[in-house]
PDB file of C-alpha atoms and ligand atoms in Angstrom:
ATOM      1  CA  MET A   1       3.299   8.991  22.661  1.00 77.00           C
ATOM      2  CA  ASP A   2       7.038   8.596  22.363  1.00 95.00           C
ATOM      3  CA  ILE A   3       7.206   8.212  18.600  1.00 97.00           C
ATOM      4  CA  LYS A   4      10.981   7.995  18.543  1.00 97.00           C
ATOM      5  CA  ALA A   5      11.040   5.158  21.088  1.00 98.00           C
ATOM      6  CA  ASN A   6       8.223   3.361  19.279  1.00 98.00           C
ATOM      7  CA  LEU A   7      10.058   3.588  15.970  1.00 98.00           C
ATOM      8  CA  GLU A   8      13.211   2.191  17.547  1.00 97.00           C
ATOM      9  CA  THR A   9      11.265  -0.666  19.103  1.00 97.00           C
ATOM     10  CA  VAL A  10       9.540  -1.512  15.852  1.00 97.00           C
ATOM     11  CA  LYS A  11      12.758  -1.344  13.831  1.00 97.00           C
ATOM     12  CA  LYS A  12      14.623  -3.487  16.337  1.00 97.00           C
ATOM     13  CA  THR A  13      12.159  -6.321  15.898  1.00 97.00           C
ATOM     14  CA  PHE A  14      12.340  -6.378  12.097  1.00 98.00           C
ATOM     15  CA  ILE A  15      13.259  -9.799  10.771  1.00 96.00           C
ATOM     16  CA  ASN A  16      14.180  -8.293   7.423  1.00 96.00           C
ATOM     17  CA  PRO A  17      16.004  -4.976   7.891  1.00 95.00           C
ATOM     18  CA  ASP A  18      15.557  -4.216   4.180  1.00 97.00           C
ATOM     19  CA  CYS A  19      11.787  -4.326   4.471  1.00 98.00           C
ATOM     20  CA  LEU A  20      10.437  -0.791   3.942  1.00 98.00           C
ATOM     21  CA  LEU A  21       8.621   0.719   6.882  1.00 98.00           C
ATOM     22  CA  VAL A  22       5.652   2.807   5.786  1.00 98.00           C
ATOM     23  CA  ALA A  23       4.515   4.854   8.771  1.00 98.00           C
ATOM     24  CA  VAL A  24       0.720   4.935   8.677  1.00 98.00           C
ATOM     25  CA  SER A  25      -0.176   8.393   9.916  1.00 98.00           C
ATOM     26  CA  LYS A  26      -3.907   8.485   9.146  1.00 97.00           C
ATOM     27  CA  THR A  27      -5.929  10.488  11.703  1.00 96.00           C
ATOM     28  CA  LYS A  28      -2.692  11.717  13.320  1.00 97.00           C
ATOM     29  CA  PRO A  29      -1.731  15.394  13.529  1.00 97.00           C
ATOM     30  CA  LEU A  30       1.100  16.895  11.490  1.00 98.00           C
ATOM     31  CA  GLU A  31       3.315  17.268  14.525  1.00 97.00           C
ATOM     32  CA  ASP A  32       3.370  13.474  14.841  1.00 98.00           C
ATOM     33  CA  LEU A  33       4.395  13.099  11.206  1.00 98.00           C
ATOM     34  CA  LYS A  34       7.136  15.669  11.711  1.00 98.00           C
ATOM     35  CA  LYS A  35       8.481  13.770  14.709  1.00 98.00           C
ATOM     36  CA  ALA A  36       8.674  10.605  12.653  1.00 98.00           C
ATOM     37  CA  TYR A  37      10.265  12.552   9.799  1.00 98.00           C
ATOM     38  CA  ASP A  38      12.918  13.854  12.198  1.00 98.00           C
ATOM     39  CA  CYS A  39      13.669  10.238  13.124  1.00 98.00           C
ATOM     40  CA  GLY A  40      14.439   9.553   9.471  1.00 98.00           C
ATOM     41  CA  ILE A  41      11.076   8.288   8.247  1.00 98.00           C
ATOM     42  CA  ARG A  42      10.289   9.389   4.696  1.00 98.00           C
ATOM     43  CA  ASP A  43       7.458   7.016   3.796  1.00 98.00           C
ATOM     44  CA  PHE A  44       4.011   7.873   5.137  1.00 98.00           C
ATOM     45  CA  GLY A  45       0.739   6.054   4.552  1.00 98.00           C
ATOM     46  CA  GLU A  46      -2.658   7.716   4.460  1.00 98.00           C
ATOM     47  CA  ASN A  47      -6.021   6.278   3.512  1.00 97.00           C
ATOM     48  CA  LYS A  48      -8.182   9.341   2.889  1.00 97.00           C
ATOM     49  CA  VAL A  49      -7.581  11.626  -0.072  1.00 98.00           C
ATOM     50  CA  GLN A  50      -8.804  14.694   1.746  1.00 97.00           C
ATOM     51  CA  GLU A  51      -6.452  14.134   4.659  1.00 97.00           C
ATOM     52  CA  LEU A  52      -3.547  13.388   2.350  1.00 98.00           C
ATOM     53  CA  GLN A  53      -4.273  16.600   0.437  1.00 98.00           C
ATOM     54  CA  ALA A  54      -4.205  18.591   3.663  1.00 98.00           C
ATOM     55  CA  LYS A  55      -0.945  17.103   4.934  1.00 98.00           C
ATOM     56  CA  GLN A  56       1.073  16.896   1.726  1.00 98.00           C
ATOM     57  CA  PRO A  57       1.895  20.614   1.345  1.00 98.00           C
ATOM     58  CA  GLU A  58       2.876  20.857   5.007  1.00 98.00           C
ATOM     59  CA  MET A  59       5.595  18.210   4.913  1.00 98.00           C
ATOM     60  CA  PRO A  60       9.089  18.425   3.379  1.00 98.00           C
ATOM     61  CA  GLU A  61       9.388  17.803  -0.360  1.00 97.00           C
ATOM     62  CA  ASP A  62      11.144  14.475  -0.015  1.00 98.00           C
ATOM     63  CA  THR A  63       8.257  12.919   1.910  1.00 98.00           C
ATOM     64  CA  ARG A  64       6.967   9.898   0.022  1.00 98.00           C
ATOM     65  CA  TRP A  65       3.198   9.556   0.190  1.00 98.00           C
ATOM     66  CA  HIS A  66       1.645   6.106   0.079  1.00 98.00           C
ATOM     67  CA  MET A  67      -2.081   5.846  -0.538  1.00 98.00           C
ATOM     68  CA  ILE A  68      -2.937   2.702   1.373  1.00 97.00           C
ATOM     69  CA  GLY A  69      -6.707   2.547   1.634  1.00 89.00           C
ATOM     70  CA  HIS A  70      -9.589   2.057  -0.711  1.00 93.00           C
ATOM     71  CA  LEU A  71      -9.421   4.774  -3.354  1.00 96.00           C
ATOM     72  CA  GLN A  72     -12.461   6.063  -5.205  1.00 96.00           C
ATOM     73  CA  SER A  73     -11.966   6.601  -8.922  1.00 97.00           C
ATOM     74  CA  ASN A  74     -13.224  10.176  -8.831  1.00 97.00           C
ATOM     75  CA  LYS A  75     -10.494  11.150  -6.349  1.00 98.00           C
ATOM     76  CA  VAL A  76      -7.465   9.828  -8.195  1.00 98.00           C
ATOM     77  CA  LYS A  77      -6.919  13.160  -9.939  1.00 98.00           C
ATOM     78  CA  TYR A  78      -6.127  14.948  -6.680  1.00 98.00           C
ATOM     79  CA  ILE A  79      -3.209  12.736  -5.692  1.00 98.00           C
ATOM     80  CA  ALA A  80      -1.938  11.805  -9.169  1.00 98.00           C
ATOM     81  CA  PRO A  81       0.709  14.564  -9.313  1.00 98.00           C
ATOM     82  CA  TYR A  82       2.605  13.536  -6.192  1.00 98.00           C
ATOM     83  CA  VAL A  83       1.565  10.146  -4.818  1.00 98.00           C
ATOM     84  CA  TYR A  84       4.612   7.867  -4.488  1.00 98.00           C
ATOM     85  CA  LEU A  85       2.749   4.553  -4.529  1.00 98.00           C
ATOM     86  CA  ILE A  86      -0.929   3.603  -4.565  1.00 98.00           C
ATOM     87  CA  HIS A  87      -1.184   0.330  -2.621  1.00 98.00           C
ATOM     88  CA  GLY A  88      -4.880  -0.336  -2.998  1.00 95.00           C
ATOM     89  CA  VAL A  89      -5.662  -0.628  -6.702  1.00 98.00           C
ATOM     90  CA  ASP A  90      -8.446  -3.154  -6.443  1.00 96.00           C
ATOM     91  CA  SER A  91     -10.245  -3.067  -9.787  1.00 96.00           C
ATOM     92  CA  PHE A  92      -9.492  -2.699 -13.482  1.00 97.00           C
ATOM     93  CA  LYS A  93     -11.735   0.365 -13.478  1.00 97.00           C
ATOM     94  CA  LEU A  94      -9.568   2.065 -10.877  1.00 98.00           C
ATOM     95  CA  LEU A  95      -6.368   1.058 -12.659  1.00 98.00           C
ATOM     96  CA  LYS A  96      -7.692   2.592 -15.893  1.00 98.00           C
ATOM     97  CA  GLU A  97      -8.560   5.792 -14.046  1.00 98.00           C
ATOM     98  CA  VAL A  98      -5.056   6.008 -12.553  1.00 98.00           C
ATOM     99  CA  ASN A  99      -3.669   5.520 -16.057  1.00 98.00           C
ATOM    100  CA  LYS A 100      -5.942   8.237 -17.422  1.00 98.00           C
ATOM    101  CA  GLN A 101      -4.922  10.741 -14.766  1.00 98.00           C
ATOM    102  CA  GLY A 102      -1.248   9.847 -15.224  1.00 98.00           C
ATOM    103  CA  LYS A 103      -1.581  10.445 -18.937  1.00 98.00           C
ATOM    104  CA  LYS A 104      -3.143  13.863 -18.383  1.00 98.00           C
ATOM    105  CA  ILE A 105      -0.152  15.084 -16.422  1.00 98.00           C
ATOM    106  CA  ASP A 106       2.450  12.977 -18.220  1.00 98.00           C
ATOM    107  CA  ARG A 107       3.417  10.989 -15.154  1.00 98.00           C
ATOM    108  CA  ILE A 108       3.764   7.228 -14.832  1.00 98.00           C
ATOM    109  CA  ILE A 109       2.110   6.362 -11.542  1.00 98.00           C
ATOM    110  CA  PRO A 110       3.430   3.442  -9.483  1.00 98.00           C
ATOM    111  CA  VAL A 111       0.783   1.131  -8.046  1.00 98.00           C
ATOM    112  CA  LEU A 112       0.304  -2.186  -6.313  1.00 98.00           C
ATOM    113  CA  LEU A 113      -2.616  -4.466  -7.056  1.00 98.00           C
ATOM    114  CA  GLN A 114      -4.589  -5.280  -3.953  1.00 97.00           C
ATOM    115  CA  ILE A 115      -5.409  -8.969  -3.642  1.00 97.00           C
ATOM    116  CA  HIS A 116      -8.265 -10.246  -1.534  1.00 95.00           C
ATOM    117  CA  ILE A 117      -6.622 -12.690   0.877  1.00 93.00           C
ATOM    118  CA  ALA A 118      -8.725 -12.299   4.016  1.00 89.00           C
ATOM    119  CA  ASP A 119     -11.538 -14.518   5.074  1.00 83.00           C
ATOM    120  CA  GLU A 120     -13.846 -11.511   5.312  1.00 78.00           C
ATOM    121  CA  GLU A 121     -16.407 -10.115   2.919  1.00 73.00           C
ATOM    122  CA  SER A 122     -15.550  -6.499   3.580  1.00 63.00           C
ATOM    123  CA  LYS A 123     -11.965  -6.382   2.367  1.00 62.00           C
ATOM    124  CA  PHE A 124     -11.415  -5.032  -1.114  1.00 84.00           C
ATOM    125  CA  GLY A 125      -9.261  -6.630  -3.748  1.00 93.00           C
ATOM    126  CA  PHE A 126      -8.874  -8.861  -6.766  1.00 96.00           C
ATOM    127  CA  ASP A 127      -9.073 -12.602  -6.520  1.00 93.00           C
ATOM    128  CA  LYS A 128      -6.730 -14.611  -8.694  1.00 93.00           C
ATOM    129  CA  ASN A 129      -9.230 -15.181 -11.494  1.00 94.00           C
ATOM    130  CA  GLU A 130     -10.165 -11.523 -11.734  1.00 95.00           C
ATOM    131  CA  LEU A 131      -6.494 -10.683 -11.951  1.00 95.00           C
ATOM    132  CA  LEU A 132      -5.829 -13.162 -14.745  1.00 94.00           C
ATOM    133  CA  GLU A 133      -8.907 -11.929 -16.572  1.00 96.00           C
ATOM    134  CA  MET A 134      -7.635  -8.355 -16.402  1.00 97.00           C
ATOM    135  CA  PHE A 135      -4.226  -9.424 -17.729  1.00 96.00           C
ATOM    136  CA  GLN A 136      -6.022 -11.025 -20.709  1.00 94.00           C
ATOM    137  CA  ASP A 137      -8.105  -7.953 -21.445  1.00 96.00           C
ATOM    138  CA  PRO A 138      -7.029  -6.319 -24.716  1.00 95.00           C
ATOM    139  CA  ASN A 139      -7.196  -2.905 -23.033  1.00 96.00           C
ATOM    140  CA  PHE A 140      -4.776  -3.955 -20.319  1.00 97.00           C
ATOM    141  CA  LYS A 141      -1.614  -4.033 -22.378  1.00 94.00           C
ATOM    142  CA  GLY A 142      -2.444  -0.607 -23.774  1.00 95.00           C
ATOM    143  CA  LEU A 143      -1.955   1.087 -20.403  1.00 98.00           C
ATOM    144  CA  THR A 144       0.863   3.604 -20.727  1.00 98.00           C
ATOM    145  CA  HIS A 145       0.912   5.647 -17.515  1.00 98.00           C
ATOM    146  CA  VAL A 146       0.882   3.118 -14.699  1.00 98.00           C
ATOM    147  CA  GLN A 147       3.661   0.976 -13.391  1.00 98.00           C
ATOM    148  CA  ILE A 148       2.519  -2.096 -11.479  1.00 98.00           C
ATOM    149  CA  LYS A 149       5.230  -2.807  -8.939  1.00 98.00           C
ATOM    150  CA  GLY A 150       3.709  -5.731  -7.108  1.00 98.00           C
ATOM    151  CA  LEU A 151       0.908  -6.833  -4.810  1.00 98.00           C
ATOM    152  CA  MET A 152      -0.705  -5.728  -1.576  1.00 98.00           C
ATOM    153  CA  GLY A 153      -2.870  -7.685   0.819  1.00 96.00           C
ATOM    154  CA  MET A 154      -4.502  -7.452   4.214  1.00 95.00           C
ATOM    155  CA  ALA A 155      -4.892 -10.533   6.371  1.00 95.00           C
ATOM    156  CA  THR A 156      -8.028 -11.332   8.318  1.00 93.00           C
ATOM    157  CA  PHE A 157      -8.388  -9.366  11.552  1.00 90.00           C
ATOM    158  CA  THR A 158      -7.897 -12.312  13.915  1.00 92.00           C
ATOM    159  CA  GLU A 159      -5.678 -13.571  16.712  1.00 93.00           C
ATOM    160  CA  ASN A 160      -5.225 -16.800  14.812  1.00 95.00           C
ATOM    161  CA  GLU A 161      -1.590 -16.673  13.710  1.00 96.00           C
ATOM    162  CA  SER A 162      -1.729 -19.726  11.537  1.00 97.00           C
ATOM    163  CA  GLN A 163      -4.595 -18.255   9.557  1.00 96.00           C
ATOM    164  CA  ILE A 164      -2.732 -14.975   9.055  1.00 97.00           C
ATOM    165  CA  ARG A 165       0.375 -16.882   8.004  1.00 98.00           C
ATOM    166  CA  LYS A 166      -1.624 -18.980   5.559  1.00 97.00           C
ATOM    167  CA  GLU A 167      -3.085 -15.859   3.957  1.00 97.00           C
ATOM    168  CA  PHE A 168       0.321 -14.183   3.616  1.00 98.00           C
ATOM    169  CA  LYS A 169       1.767 -17.384   2.149  1.00 98.00           C
ATOM    170  CA  GLY A 170      -1.043 -17.376  -0.397  1.00 97.00           C
ATOM    171  CA  LEU A 171      -0.178 -13.832  -1.435  1.00 98.00           C
ATOM    172  CA  LYS A 172       3.508 -14.659  -1.712  1.00 98.00           C
ATOM    173  CA  ASN A 173       2.739 -17.737  -3.831  1.00 98.00           C
ATOM    174  CA  LEU A 174       0.622 -15.686  -6.205  1.00 97.00           C
ATOM    175  CA  PHE A 175       3.420 -13.097  -6.412  1.00 98.00           C
ATOM    176  CA  GLU A 176       5.929 -15.811  -7.355  1.00 97.00           C
ATOM    177  CA  GLU A 177       3.518 -17.315  -9.888  1.00 97.00           C
ATOM    178  CA  LEU A 178       3.034 -13.963 -11.576  1.00 96.00           C
ATOM    179  CA  LYS A 179       6.785 -13.519 -11.931  1.00 94.00           C
ATOM    180  CA  ASN A 180       6.667 -16.469 -14.319  1.00 92.00           C
ATOM    181  CA  GLU A 181       3.771 -15.159 -16.394  1.00 91.00           C
ATOM    182  CA  SER A 182       4.571 -13.248 -19.535  1.00 91.00           C
ATOM    183  CA  LEU A 183       3.195  -9.843 -18.733  1.00 94.00           C
ATOM    184  CA  PRO A 184       3.706  -6.400 -20.288  1.00 95.00           C
ATOM    185  CA  ASP A 185       6.838  -4.453 -19.324  1.00 96.00           C
ATOM    186  CA  PHE A 186       4.920  -2.106 -17.072  1.00 98.00           C
ATOM    187  CA  VAL A 187       4.180  -5.021 -14.733  1.00 98.00           C
ATOM    188  CA  GLN A 188       7.088  -5.862 -12.440  1.00 96.00           C
ATOM    189  CA  MET A 189       6.646  -8.148  -9.479  1.00 97.00           C
ATOM    190  CA  GLU A 190       9.084  -6.519  -7.047  1.00 98.00           C
ATOM    191  CA  GLU A 191       7.136  -5.471  -3.984  1.00 98.00           C
ATOM    192  CA  ILE A 192       4.731  -7.225  -1.633  1.00 98.00           C
ATOM    193  CA  SER A 193       3.036  -4.837   0.764  1.00 98.00           C
ATOM    194  CA  MET A 194       1.795  -6.958   3.634  1.00 98.00           C
ATOM    195  CA  GLY A 195       1.874  -6.596   7.410  1.00 98.00           C
ATOM    196  CA  MET A 196       0.502  -4.043   9.879  1.00 97.00           C
ATOM    197  CA  SER A 197       1.130  -3.384  13.590  1.00 97.00           C
ATOM    198  CA  GLY A 198      -0.341  -6.709  14.677  1.00 96.00           C
ATOM    199  CA  ASP A 199       1.132  -8.998  12.057  1.00 97.00           C
ATOM    200  CA  TYR A 200       4.213  -7.424  10.494  1.00 98.00           C
ATOM    201  CA  LEU A 201       6.596 -10.024  11.882  1.00 97.00           C
ATOM    202  CA  ILE A 202       4.610 -12.895  10.385  1.00 98.00           C
ATOM    203  CA  ALA A 203       4.436 -10.885   7.163  1.00 98.00           C
ATOM    204  CA  GLN A 204       8.216 -10.440   7.083  1.00 98.00           C
ATOM    205  CA  GLU A 205       8.724 -14.132   7.729  1.00 98.00           C
ATOM    206  CA  GLU A 206       6.517 -14.779   4.716  1.00 98.00           C
ATOM    207  CA  GLY A 207       8.415 -12.451   2.418  1.00 98.00           C
ATOM    208  CA  SER A 208       6.933  -8.985   2.795  1.00 98.00           C
ATOM    209  CA  THR A 209       9.006  -6.155   1.289  1.00 98.00           C
ATOM    210  CA  MET A 210       6.886  -3.313   2.746  1.00 98.00           C
ATOM    211  CA  VAL A 211       5.007  -3.142   6.009  1.00 98.00           C
ATOM    212  CA  ARG A 212       2.357  -0.539   6.790  1.00 98.00           C
ATOM    213  CA  ILE A 213       2.553   0.261  10.481  1.00 98.00           C
ATOM    214  CA  GLY A 214       0.360   2.776  12.266  1.00 98.00           C
ATOM    215  CA  SER A 215      -0.634   2.223  15.868  1.00 97.00           C
ATOM    216  CA  ALA A 216       2.661   0.610  16.930  1.00 97.00           C
ATOM    217  CA  ILE A 217       4.347   3.918  16.023  1.00 98.00           C
ATOM    218  CA  PHE A 218       1.764   6.625  16.635  1.00 97.00           C
ATOM    219  CA  GLY A 219      -0.440   4.962  19.246  1.00 95.00           C
ATOM    220  CA  SER A 220      -4.002   3.806  18.869  1.00 93.00           C
ATOM    221  CA  ARG A 221      -6.375   5.900  16.815  1.00 87.00           C
ATOM    222  CA  ASN A 222      -9.261   7.665  18.514  1.00 77.00           C
ATOM    223  CA  TYR A 223     -11.795   6.898  15.866  1.00 64.00           C
ATOM    224  CA  PRO A 224     -12.184   4.108  13.378  1.00 56.00           C
ATOM    225  CA  HIS A 225     -10.852   4.960   9.965  1.00 50.00           C
TER     226      HIS A 225
HETATM  227  C1  PLP B 301      -4.721   1.671   9.059  1.00 82.07           C
HETATM  228  C2  PLP B 301      -4.045   0.772   8.075  1.00 82.07           C
HETATM  229  C3  PLP B 301      -2.820   0.165   8.387  1.00 82.07           C
HETATM  230  C4  PLP B 301      -2.100   0.321   9.709  1.00 82.07           C
HETATM  231  O1  PLP B 301      -2.789  -0.313  10.738  1.00 82.07           O
HETATM  232  P1  PLP B 301      -2.142  -0.475  12.203  1.00 82.07           P
HETATM  233  O2  PLP B 301      -2.827  -1.688  12.728  1.00 82.07           O
HETATM  234  O3  PLP B 301      -2.468   0.756  12.956  1.00 82.07           O
HETATM  235  O4  PLP B 301      -0.692  -0.689  12.031  1.00 82.07           O
HETATM  236  C5  PLP B 301      -2.223  -0.615   7.398  1.00 82.07           C
HETATM  237  N1  PLP B 301      -2.793  -0.790   6.200  1.00 82.07           N
HETATM  238  C6  PLP B 301      -3.980  -0.239   5.872  1.00 82.07           C
HETATM  239  C7  PLP B 301      -4.541  -0.474   4.531  1.00 82.07           C
HETATM  240  C8  PLP B 301      -4.646   0.555   6.805  1.00 82.07           C
HETATM  241  O5  PLP B 301      -5.818   1.110   6.466  1.00 82.07           O
END
């Protein structure tokens, strides 16, 4: 795998050069992460706490670790001290746990709320009503150690471009709607994490500010993850 060439190719196709590239390094060996780091990449995405824990001490201090997958509440404590952004906060329960762990170590932890946009049962995330319900919950505005920086979504795994585009548009519309809601100060709608190797260009056209790209940089993964 020529990681340097892949990174150049990916970057060259960006429609929005300001969109942050998160290099999704799950299942990949450290040497691959180091190659990407040497090409200037600082943002890495992992989806398993155990793997993140193993890699984090081995990479330079200024590496920014993005937790991109489904996160179990009982594992938040391990990554709380260093995680740069948790993309997949998909329930109020998890958000409260992140807050609790942040409080313990006196750190305000940046998160995105994952919204269910795909036409598939298996994808995690809030729907709009669940989100609005959480915002109304009296316990919500008492959160002190999380900073909600925006939304994250994953489109349906399909070749159908118009469906993917429709789902991304839906996420962007919700994002814009929320900007007009009166929400506590710790909620700032600044980032939309949407787009992966197969759909990052559509995502950028629809307003993504962060794309999570794995296989287009590091090659296909040997096992499902
Ligand atoms: C694996 C993964 C990606 C990257 O997928 P690629 O298709 O390899 O780019 C992005 N986001 C999440 C949440 C993932 O789990």
